[in-house]
Amino acid sequence: MKILRFAGFLHSLNVSWNPVVQGAAIVSTFVIHIVTGNDLTASKAFSVVAMFALTRTGVLTTPKSVKALTEGFIAAKRMQIFLQATESHSYSCKPDDGTVAIDITMGTFAWDRKELTAGKKGKPEEDESKEKAIDDGVDSSCDSDVKALFDIDLTLRKGQIIGVCGSVGSGKSSLLSAILSQMQFTSGEVKIDGTMAYVSQQAWIFNDTLRENIVFGERYEQERYKAAVFASALDEDIKQLPNGDLTEIGERGINLSGGQKQRVSLARALYADRDIYLLDDPLSAVDAKVGQHIFNHYIKDALKGKSVILVTHQLQYLSGCDDIYVLKDGRVFEYGNHDQLVEADGQYAALIRTFHSDDKNNSTDNESGVSYTLHDNILESTRRSKGKISKGLHTRVSSQRNGSTTSEENANFERRGSRKSVTLDDKLGNKPIGITERSKMVIGSGQKADGKLLTKEEQTEGSISWRTYHCYIKMAGGYGAALVVLLLFLLEMGSVAACSWWLAYWIIQRSEMGTYVSINATNENSTEEAYINTYEPEDTEMTSYIYVFLGILAAVITFTILRCFAHVTATLNASSKIHDQLLKKVFQSPMNFFDTTPSGRIINRFSKDQDEVDVWLPNSLEEMLTFFSVICFSCVSILIVFPWLLLAFIPFVLIVMFTYKYYHHGMRDCKRLGNISRSPWFSHVTATIQGLQTIRAYQKQGDFMRKFTQLLDKNTVAFMSFTFCGRWAGIRLDTITVATSFLTALMTVLSHGAISPALCGLALSYTLQFTGLFQLSVRLAAEVEARMTSVERINFYLKTLTAEEATKASKVRPPDKWPSDGRLQIENLKMRYRDNLPLALKGVTFNVASMEKVGIVGRTGAGKSSLGVSLFRLVEPTSGTIHIDGINISDIRLHDLRSRLSVIPQDPVLFVGTIRYNLDPFDEYSDDEIWQSLEKANLKHMVRDLEGKLEAPVIENGGNFSVGERQLICMARALLRRCKILLLDEATAAIDTETDSLIQQTLRDAFTNCTMLIIAHRLNTVLNCDKILVMDRGKVVEYDSPSTLLANPESWFSGMMSATEKARAYLA
């Protein structure tokens, strides 16, 4: 704000100081001229005034030019950082042995591009992790490289499958990044033969159709596409989409679950048909049955003959790999096949022992905790009469063989909004696939039946409404403040005009004291009258004229400073209030808004539109008001001298009004087109940066550059049209002003002797000012209206965005220590995501005692996540209540509710800042408490090794930490808060088996006095819970202790565990 205020004040002074400087220069010139004994006549005086007036444009634009050059220089310097950055290049050397695909010998790799310095330990990172400093809002390289991999020896033969495992932060994902040449290669030798496909640990999905996300710019081939979809177990998922594989997928795959996004990424890699496949833990987000299908049909069958590196925490799959590499601290700790490593009894054998001891039921990662076999499905269909199945037994067997499952990942469509169930003919490829009544489709958040998800950006038509101007004036301080600013503009320009009028009066007084005499000309028949100044003024009289001049000049300076201060204060108040209210509105908007609104559209509001309101609109508004004030006084002065010129002004004004009306429509609409065309450009840049490693791996940089150029060209066309509109109007308005100057000069000649030369000179001098400023003022008026479109766009959000809590009045303020017990009572809870959608929760009722641990499991559409959504009031319940320690959570403020609960999400969220800021953003805890939470989360040693320790930087999305480390940081955050109620949603999905075992023990010890709700994705994580809550189709079907449910072979939970065991046994 201080920078904006200072810059605005400087610009305002620059605009207003020009007439002040000119006035001072004119007074100084005349005083020196008279003091030195020279005579001052109207011709001399107003010639000087006219000459100074001609310099107005140059004096006014020179500071602007300097400012533009400075801004261009700064922008060039910022771009220079990127243009001079070292570009990544693929390894060009091929192995000497033709049977080898990848050969790394003593390879050492590092993040960033400078030498390793003392005090910076080589802590390996995963998943595109880079330690970077934050400099001026741009991630710049650290002062040193962060070495992540040391002395790597790895040989991948063609057609071979290599498995890679290791603990969190051991360097597994960094190894894949090194092969993709995304790390700095410092020493050793790397040779690669073949094209590569890459599946990242966190799948990258862009905003397009599902088919385009799989095809990824390649030519569509139906059979090849079907094979990729089948191998990735996406058949059933595509059938559930509203428009099949032509359904629009939101940014970052917002309407897909984690498992679905991962399988789309797998399908993309298979469809690309590359020689080498780098798979970064793709099986952690899928259930046992889908994982079995992917491993057998995708990795073993579809990739047969391909070279594969599989990074995984799912140790049960490693026995199917040809070789296994175990990483530790960025080094290859041991390698060999499964039997050799088990017999060696090293790190790998220890991981296997931990896996079997911790997972006695041989459960694996799954998306929903549900993995039904054929027998279980048949039993289930007879047990639930409402679960109609219109397909025959052959369809079930086919579905079982294809590995398709109705899993938790599909439930995201239900979680994210529309629950409307419809039946439609889906299509896979170009052929329709029959969809039975059982295959009910669930539409994503805000998604229509045509498969469209994102809403179209609003585009208003016609003139800017008065409501927009009213909003801006109100934000600026109201109509009173606006009138004060306008009055100061008039006083400032009026005092400047008074200087010229006083000069004319001075010359008139001197002229009246002189005489006209006849002088004989060369022709005897003619005489010529000449003015002879016979008046000798006294010093005191001349001094009085000068003092009046100085007094008027002092008034000009005073009004200028007051006007600058008032204008800057008013416009800055408007921009800051608009920004604050916009930020508040967006923060308070429901999740549905973010699901259906591209990020580029929101970024556009906060960047370019806000910049228009902060800088360009105040500048244009100030110049317009200044020049219009000058024009008003110029017209008044001209009309006072030549009143009959008013007859000529009337048609001129009509022509100007016609020109302006025709011109400002085009300029305004071009600005609107520019604003709208900028949003897709921003979205594309954001998506490209997020998926840069995937784009480089598939060598699609050219495609994305072409799309970037196309989007940029669309925006540039609108910008150039906006500029051309100004040029078009300038030519026509200049013609009018030239005509006005001609008529004024003509009147001066025709009125020779009838009007004082001083007044004629005054009129001509104002005409010269009028000529340049008139067309500029009209253009500025249209420009102000065009820039008001940014206020219009922001005001649209201010008026249309509804807050989560807008309909609820806070009536209860909970006690400071609430909740003290953590008792949870849910009674007949019903919830729908929108008014026109079916219920997601249908009369859920259960109680959780204080400090009780409840595991929540269920199959697709069960409502597990919807229960968590209701607990945090992300969506308000339709009916029913949730009581925590006897207080209805619907009666309290959202801040009071959410600040007393904790959640460990499946996708870890970190913010730009430091480790300390991410753990304790409000400085509520001591260093000892923070270190204790890090120790419980098994992060103490990792953080202690970082430079800066708790003050170590965290870049955007926590990109300088592995996914597992981010998950542990989120867990440390929850441990630090010590809330009485904790919700866990697959909190250990990206963590290795050994660390998972330690974390499970930490959860049991650290959260002993906490009520825990655990949404189960690994069924073994809920076996130690006090109770198990089984949900199905928005209802509670079972709620009892695990031992009681497992003792009943007909129970839902028993069937789920049995299915998991069978899947595990099949893999064994």
Short mmCIF file of N, CA and C in Angstrom, two decimals, residues 375-494:
data_model
loop_
_atom_site.label_atom_id
_atom_site.label_comp_id
_atom_site.label_asym_id
_atom_site.label_seq_id
_atom_site.Cartn_x
_atom_site.Cartn_y
_atom_site.Cartn_z
N HIS A 375 -17.89 -64.14 -5.79
CA HIS A 375 -18.76 -64.79 -4.81
C HIS A 375 -19.36 -63.76 -3.86
N ASP A 376 -18.53 -62.80 -3.42
CA ASP A 376 -19.01 -61.76 -2.50
C ASP A 376 -20.08 -60.90 -3.16
N ASN A 377 -19.88 -60.62 -4.46
CA ASN A 377 -20.87 -59.80 -5.15
C ASN A 377 -22.21 -60.49 -5.24
N ILE A 378 -22.18 -61.79 -5.50
CA ILE A 378 -23.44 -62.51 -5.61
C ILE A 378 -24.16 -62.56 -4.27
N LEU A 379 -23.38 -62.83 -3.18
CA LEU A 379 -23.98 -62.83 -1.85
C LEU A 379 -24.57 -61.47 -1.53
N GLU A 380 -23.83 -60.42 -1.92
CA GLU A 380 -24.30 -59.07 -1.61
C GLU A 380 -25.58 -58.75 -2.36
N SER A 381 -25.67 -59.19 -3.63
CA SER A 381 -26.87 -58.87 -4.40
C SER A 381 -28.10 -59.56 -3.85
N THR A 382 -27.91 -60.75 -3.27
CA THR A 382 -29.06 -61.42 -2.66
C THR A 382 -29.40 -60.83 -1.31
N ARG A 383 -28.40 -60.24 -0.64
CA ARG A 383 -28.65 -59.67 0.67
C ARG A 383 -29.36 -58.33 0.59
N ARG A 384 -29.16 -57.56 -0.50
CA ARG A 384 -29.77 -56.23 -0.63
C ARG A 384 -30.67 -56.21 -1.85
N SER A 385 -31.95 -56.23 -1.62
CA SER A 385 -32.91 -56.30 -2.72
C SER A 385 -32.91 -55.05 -3.57
N LYS A 386 -32.55 -53.89 -2.98
CA LYS A 386 -32.58 -52.67 -3.76
C LYS A 386 -31.36 -52.50 -4.63
N GLY A 387 -30.39 -53.41 -4.51
CA GLY A 387 -29.22 -53.30 -5.38
C GLY A 387 -29.45 -54.03 -6.68
N LYS A 388 -30.30 -53.51 -7.51
CA LYS A 388 -30.69 -54.16 -8.76
C LYS A 388 -29.49 -54.29 -9.70
N ILE A 389 -29.43 -55.47 -10.33
CA ILE A 389 -28.36 -55.73 -11.29
C ILE A 389 -29.01 -56.24 -12.56
N SER A 390 -28.90 -55.46 -13.60
CA SER A 390 -29.59 -55.81 -14.83
C SER A 390 -28.73 -56.63 -15.77
N LYS A 391 -27.44 -56.70 -15.45
CA LYS A 391 -26.57 -57.53 -16.29
C LYS A 391 -26.53 -58.95 -15.75
N GLY A 392 -26.27 -59.87 -16.64
CA GLY A 392 -26.23 -61.26 -16.24
C GLY A 392 -24.91 -61.64 -15.63
N LEU A 393 -24.76 -62.93 -15.32
CA LEU A 393 -23.55 -63.42 -14.69
C LEU A 393 -22.34 -63.23 -15.60
N HIS A 394 -22.54 -63.30 -16.91
CA HIS A 394 -21.43 -63.12 -17.84
C HIS A 394 -20.82 -61.73 -17.72
N THR A 395 -21.71 -60.74 -17.51
CA THR A 395 -21.22 -59.37 -17.34
C THR A 395 -20.40 -59.24 -16.08
N ARG A 396 -20.83 -59.93 -15.02
CA ARG A 396 -20.06 -59.87 -13.76
C ARG A 396 -18.71 -60.51 -13.92
N VAL A 397 -18.68 -61.63 -14.57
CA VAL A 397 -17.39 -62.32 -14.76
C VAL A 397 -16.46 -61.47 -15.62
N SER A 398 -17.04 -60.85 -16.66
CA SER A 398 -16.23 -59.99 -17.51
C SER A 398 -15.69 -58.81 -16.74
N SER A 399 -16.57 -58.23 -15.90
CA SER A 399 -16.13 -57.09 -15.10
C SER A 399 -15.05 -57.51 -14.13
N GLN A 400 -15.20 -58.73 -13.55
CA GLN A 400 -14.20 -59.20 -12.60
C GLN A 400 -12.88 -59.44 -13.30
N ARG A 401 -12.95 -60.01 -14.51
CA ARG A 401 -11.72 -60.30 -15.23
C ARG A 401 -11.02 -59.02 -15.67
N ASN A 402 -11.83 -58.03 -16.01
CA ASN A 402 -11.23 -56.76 -16.45
C ASN A 402 -10.66 -55.96 -15.30
N GLY A 403 -10.92 -56.40 -14.08
CA GLY A 403 -10.36 -55.70 -12.94
C GLY A 403 -11.06 -54.43 -12.62
N SER A 404 -12.23 -54.21 -13.21
CA SER A 404 -12.94 -52.98 -12.92
C SER A 404 -13.62 -53.10 -11.58
N THR A 405 -13.69 -52.01 -10.88
CA THR A 405 -14.32 -52.02 -9.57
C THR A 405 -15.03 -50.72 -9.33
N THR A 406 -16.08 -50.84 -8.57
CA THR A 406 -16.78 -49.62 -8.14
C THR A 406 -16.11 -49.17 -6.87
N SER A 407 -15.14 -48.29 -6.99
CA SER A 407 -14.25 -47.98 -5.88
C SER A 407 -14.45 -46.57 -5.39
N GLU A 408 -13.70 -46.26 -4.34
CA GLU A 408 -13.85 -44.97 -3.68
C GLU A 408 -13.56 -43.81 -4.62
N GLU A 409 -12.66 -44.06 -5.59
CA GLU A 409 -12.30 -42.97 -6.48
C GLU A 409 -13.50 -42.50 -7.29
N ASN A 410 -14.44 -43.40 -7.60
CA ASN A 410 -15.63 -42.97 -8.34
C ASN A 410 -16.53 -42.12 -7.48
N ALA A 411 -16.42 -42.27 -6.18
CA ALA A 411 -17.32 -41.53 -5.29
C ALA A 411 -17.07 -40.04 -5.35
N ASN A 412 -15.91 -39.66 -5.91
CA ASN A 412 -15.64 -38.21 -5.97
C ASN A 412 -16.67 -37.48 -6.81
N PHE A 413 -17.23 -38.19 -7.80
CA PHE A 413 -18.27 -37.56 -8.60
C PHE A 413 -19.47 -37.23 -7.74
N GLU A 414 -19.76 -38.11 -6.77
CA GLU A 414 -20.88 -37.83 -5.88
C GLU A 414 -20.51 -36.76 -4.87
N ARG A 415 -19.26 -36.80 -4.38
CA ARG A 415 -18.85 -35.81 -3.40
C ARG A 415 -18.88 -34.42 -3.99
N ARG A 416 -18.55 -34.28 -5.25
CA ARG A 416 -18.29 -32.98 -5.84
C ARG A 416 -19.52 -32.30 -6.41
N GLY A 417 -20.67 -32.65 -6.00
CA GLY A 417 -21.78 -31.83 -6.45
C GLY A 417 -22.98 -32.60 -6.87
N SER A 418 -23.21 -32.72 -8.15
CA SER A 418 -24.48 -33.21 -8.63
C SER A 418 -24.67 -34.66 -8.27
N ARG A 419 -25.79 -34.97 -7.72
CA ARG A 419 -26.14 -36.34 -7.40
C ARG A 419 -27.27 -36.84 -8.31
N LYS A 420 -27.52 -36.17 -9.37
CA LYS A 420 -28.61 -36.54 -10.26
C LYS A 420 -28.26 -37.84 -10.96
N SER A 421 -29.06 -38.88 -10.79
CA SER A 421 -28.81 -40.16 -11.41
C SER A 421 -29.64 -40.27 -12.68
N VAL A 422 -28.97 -40.46 -13.78
CA VAL A 422 -29.66 -40.61 -15.04
C VAL A 422 -29.07 -41.80 -15.76
N THR A 423 -29.79 -42.33 -16.72
CA THR A 423 -29.30 -43.41 -17.54
C THR A 423 -29.13 -42.90 -18.95
N LEU A 424 -27.97 -43.13 -19.53
CA LEU A 424 -27.73 -42.67 -20.89
C LEU A 424 -26.80 -43.63 -21.57
N ASP A 425 -26.81 -43.57 -22.90
CA ASP A 425 -25.92 -44.42 -23.68
C ASP A 425 -24.56 -43.79 -23.73
N ASP A 426 -23.59 -44.45 -23.08
CA ASP A 426 -22.24 -43.92 -23.08
C ASP A 426 -21.53 -44.42 -24.32
N LYS A 427 -20.40 -43.82 -24.55
CA LYS A 427 -19.61 -44.21 -25.71
C LYS A 427 -18.18 -44.39 -25.30
N LEU A 428 -17.59 -45.43 -25.84
CA LEU A 428 -16.15 -45.61 -25.69
C LEU A 428 -15.59 -45.65 -27.10
N GLY A 429 -14.72 -44.71 -27.40
CA GLY A 429 -14.28 -44.57 -28.77
C GLY A 429 -15.41 -44.00 -29.59
N ASN A 430 -15.75 -44.67 -30.68
CA ASN A 430 -16.83 -44.20 -31.54
C ASN A 430 -18.03 -45.14 -31.49
N LYS A 431 -17.97 -46.14 -30.62
CA LYS A 431 -19.05 -47.12 -30.56
C LYS A 431 -19.75 -47.02 -29.23
N PRO A 432 -21.09 -47.06 -29.24
CA PRO A 432 -21.82 -46.97 -27.97
C PRO A 432 -21.66 -48.23 -27.16
N ILE A 433 -21.60 -48.03 -25.85
CA ILE A 433 -21.53 -49.15 -24.92
C ILE A 433 -22.79 -49.14 -24.08
N GLY A 434 -23.47 -50.26 -24.00
CA GLY A 434 -24.72 -50.32 -23.24
C GLY A 434 -24.47 -50.10 -21.77
N ILE A 435 -25.29 -49.26 -21.17
CA ILE A 435 -25.16 -48.97 -19.75
C ILE A 435 -26.45 -49.40 -19.08
N THR A 436 -26.32 -50.28 -18.14
CA THR A 436 -27.49 -50.81 -17.47
C THR A 436 -27.97 -49.85 -16.40
N GLU A 437 -29.11 -50.20 -15.81
CA GLU A 437 -29.65 -49.34 -14.75
C GLU A 437 -28.71 -49.30 -13.56
N ARG A 438 -27.92 -50.37 -13.38
CA ARG A 438 -27.00 -50.38 -12.26
C ARG A 438 -25.89 -49.35 -12.44
N SER A 439 -25.53 -49.09 -13.71
CA SER A 439 -24.44 -48.15 -13.98
C SER A 439 -24.97 -46.74 -13.99
N LYS A 440 -25.49 -46.32 -12.87
CA LYS A 440 -26.01 -44.96 -12.75
C LYS A 440 -24.87 -43.97 -12.82
N MET A 441 -25.09 -42.92 -13.58
CA MET A 441 -24.08 -41.89 -13.76
C MET A 441 -24.26 -40.80 -12.72
N VAL A 442 -23.16 -40.33 -12.18
CA VAL A 442 -23.21 -39.24 -11.23
C VAL A 442 -22.40 -38.08 -11.78
N ILE A 443 -23.03 -36.93 -11.89
CA ILE A 443 -22.39 -35.77 -12.52
C ILE A 443 -21.57 -35.01 -11.50
N GLY A 444 -20.43 -34.48 -11.94
CA GLY A 444 -19.55 -33.75 -11.04
C GLY A 444 -20.14 -32.42 -10.65
N SER A 445 -19.39 -31.72 -9.82
CA SER A 445 -19.85 -30.46 -9.25
C SER A 445 -20.19 -29.46 -10.32
N GLY A 446 -21.45 -29.09 -10.37
CA GLY A 446 -21.89 -28.11 -11.33
C GLY A 446 -21.91 -28.63 -12.75
N GLN A 447 -21.67 -29.92 -12.94
CA GLN A 447 -21.53 -30.46 -14.27
C GLN A 447 -22.89 -30.76 -14.86
N LYS A 448 -23.08 -30.34 -16.10
CA LYS A 448 -24.35 -30.55 -16.77
C LYS A 448 -24.33 -31.88 -17.49
N ALA A 449 -25.50 -32.27 -17.96
CA ALA A 449 -25.64 -33.57 -18.59
C ALA A 449 -24.87 -33.66 -19.90
N ASP A 450 -24.43 -32.55 -20.48
CA ASP A 450 -23.67 -32.60 -21.71
C ASP A 450 -22.18 -32.81 -21.46
N GLY A 451 -21.80 -33.03 -20.22
CA GLY A 451 -20.41 -33.28 -19.89
C GLY A 451 -19.60 -32.05 -19.61
N LYS A 452 -20.19 -30.86 -19.71
CA LYS A 452 -19.47 -29.63 -19.46
C LYS A 452 -19.42 -29.37 -17.95
N LEU A 453 -18.27 -28.99 -17.48
CA LEU A 453 -18.09 -28.74 -16.04
C LEU A 453 -17.90 -27.26 -15.76
N LEU A 454 -16.94 -26.64 -16.44
CA LEU A 454 -16.60 -25.26 -16.15
C LEU A 454 -17.65 -24.31 -16.74
N THR A 455 -17.97 -23.30 -15.98
CA THR A 455 -18.93 -22.31 -16.44
C THR A 455 -18.27 -21.34 -17.41
N LYS A 456 -19.09 -20.75 -18.29
CA LYS A 456 -18.58 -19.76 -19.23
C LYS A 456 -18.41 -18.44 -18.52
N GLU A 457 -17.31 -17.77 -18.82
CA GLU A 457 -17.04 -16.50 -18.16
C GLU A 457 -18.05 -15.46 -18.59
N GLU A 458 -18.54 -14.71 -17.62
CA GLU A 458 -19.57 -13.71 -17.89
C GLU A 458 -19.01 -12.60 -18.77
N GLN A 459 -19.84 -12.09 -19.66
CA GLN A 459 -19.46 -10.98 -20.54
C GLN A 459 -20.65 -10.05 -20.69
N THR A 460 -20.57 -8.91 -20.07
CA THR A 460 -21.66 -7.94 -20.14
C THR A 460 -21.61 -7.21 -21.47
N GLU A 461 -22.72 -6.63 -21.84
CA GLU A 461 -22.82 -5.88 -23.07
C GLU A 461 -23.36 -4.49 -22.78
N GLY A 462 -23.09 -3.57 -23.70
CA GLY A 462 -23.59 -2.22 -23.54
C GLY A 462 -22.70 -1.36 -22.66
N SER A 463 -23.22 -0.21 -22.33
CA SER A 463 -22.46 0.75 -21.53
C SER A 463 -22.27 0.27 -20.10
N ILE A 464 -21.27 0.82 -19.46
CA ILE A 464 -21.05 0.52 -18.05
C ILE A 464 -22.24 1.04 -17.25
N SER A 465 -22.80 0.19 -16.45
CA SER A 465 -23.98 0.60 -15.68
C SER A 465 -23.60 1.60 -14.59
N TRP A 466 -24.57 2.37 -14.19
CA TRP A 466 -24.33 3.35 -13.13
C TRP A 466 -23.99 2.66 -11.81
N ARG A 467 -24.44 1.41 -11.63
CA ARG A 467 -24.12 0.67 -10.40
C ARG A 467 -22.62 0.47 -10.27
N THR A 468 -21.93 0.30 -11.39
CA THR A 468 -20.48 0.13 -11.35
C THR A 468 -19.80 1.41 -10.89
N TYR A 469 -20.22 2.54 -11.46
CA TYR A 469 -19.66 3.82 -11.02
C TYR A 469 -20.02 4.09 -9.55
N HIS A 470 -21.23 3.73 -9.18
CA HIS A 470 -21.66 3.92 -7.80
C HIS A 470 -20.79 3.10 -6.85
N CYS A 471 -20.48 1.86 -7.25
CA CYS A 471 -19.62 1.00 -6.42
C CYS A 471 -18.25 1.64 -6.23
N TYR A 472 -17.67 2.15 -7.33
CA TYR A 472 -16.33 2.74 -7.25
C TYR A 472 -16.34 4.00 -6.39
N ILE A 473 -17.34 4.87 -6.60
CA ILE A 473 -17.41 6.11 -5.82
C ILE A 473 -17.63 5.79 -4.34
N LYS A 474 -18.47 4.79 -4.07
CA LYS A 474 -18.72 4.41 -2.68
C LYS A 474 -17.46 3.90 -2.01
N MET A 475 -16.68 3.07 -2.75
CA MET A 475 -15.43 2.55 -2.20
C MET A 475 -14.41 3.67 -1.99
N ALA A 476 -14.48 4.70 -2.85
CA ALA A 476 -13.53 5.81 -2.75
C ALA A 476 -13.81 6.73 -1.57
N GLY A 477 -14.96 6.63 -0.97
CA GLY A 477 -15.29 7.47 0.18
C GLY A 477 -16.65 8.11 0.09
N GLY A 478 -17.39 7.80 -0.99
CA GLY A 478 -18.72 8.35 -1.11
C GLY A 478 -18.77 9.56 -2.03
N TYR A 479 -19.98 10.05 -2.26
CA TYR A 479 -20.17 11.17 -3.18
C TYR A 479 -19.60 12.47 -2.61
N GLY A 480 -19.58 12.61 -1.29
CA GLY A 480 -18.98 13.80 -0.70
C GLY A 480 -17.51 13.91 -1.03
N ALA A 481 -16.78 12.79 -0.87
CA ALA A 481 -15.36 12.79 -1.21
C ALA A 481 -15.14 13.04 -2.69
N ALA A 482 -16.02 12.45 -3.54
CA ALA A 482 -15.88 12.65 -4.98
C ALA A 482 -16.08 14.12 -5.35
N LEU A 483 -17.04 14.79 -4.72
CA LEU A 483 -17.27 16.21 -5.00
C LEU A 483 -16.10 17.07 -4.55
N VAL A 484 -15.51 16.72 -3.41
CA VAL A 484 -14.33 17.46 -2.94
C VAL A 484 -13.18 17.34 -3.92
N VAL A 485 -12.94 16.11 -4.41
CA VAL A 485 -11.86 15.91 -5.38
C VAL A 485 -12.14 16.69 -6.66
N LEU A 486 -13.39 16.64 -7.15
CA LEU A 486 -13.74 17.37 -8.36
C LEU A 486 -13.59 18.88 -8.17
N LEU A 487 -13.98 19.37 -7.01
CA LEU A 487 -13.85 20.80 -6.72
C LEU A 487 -12.38 21.21 -6.71
N LEU A 488 -11.53 20.38 -6.16
CA LEU A 488 -10.10 20.70 -6.13
C LEU A 488 -9.51 20.72 -7.53
N PHE A 489 -9.98 19.83 -8.40
CA PHE A 489 -9.55 19.87 -9.80
C PHE A 489 -9.90 21.22 -10.42
N LEU A 490 -11.15 21.67 -10.19
CA LEU A 490 -11.59 22.95 -10.78
C LEU A 490 -10.82 24.12 -10.18
N LEU A 491 -10.58 24.09 -8.87
CA LEU A 491 -9.83 25.18 -8.24
C LEU A 491 -8.39 25.22 -8.75
N GLU A 492 -7.80 24.05 -8.94
CA GLU A 492 -6.43 24.00 -9.43
C GLU A 492 -6.33 24.59 -10.83
N MET A 493 -7.18 24.11 -11.74
CA MET A 493 -7.13 24.62 -13.11
C MET A 493 -7.65 26.06 -13.19
N GLY A 494 -8.58 26.43 -12.31
CA GLY A 494 -9.05 27.81 -12.27
C GLY A 494 -7.95 28.77 -11.87
#
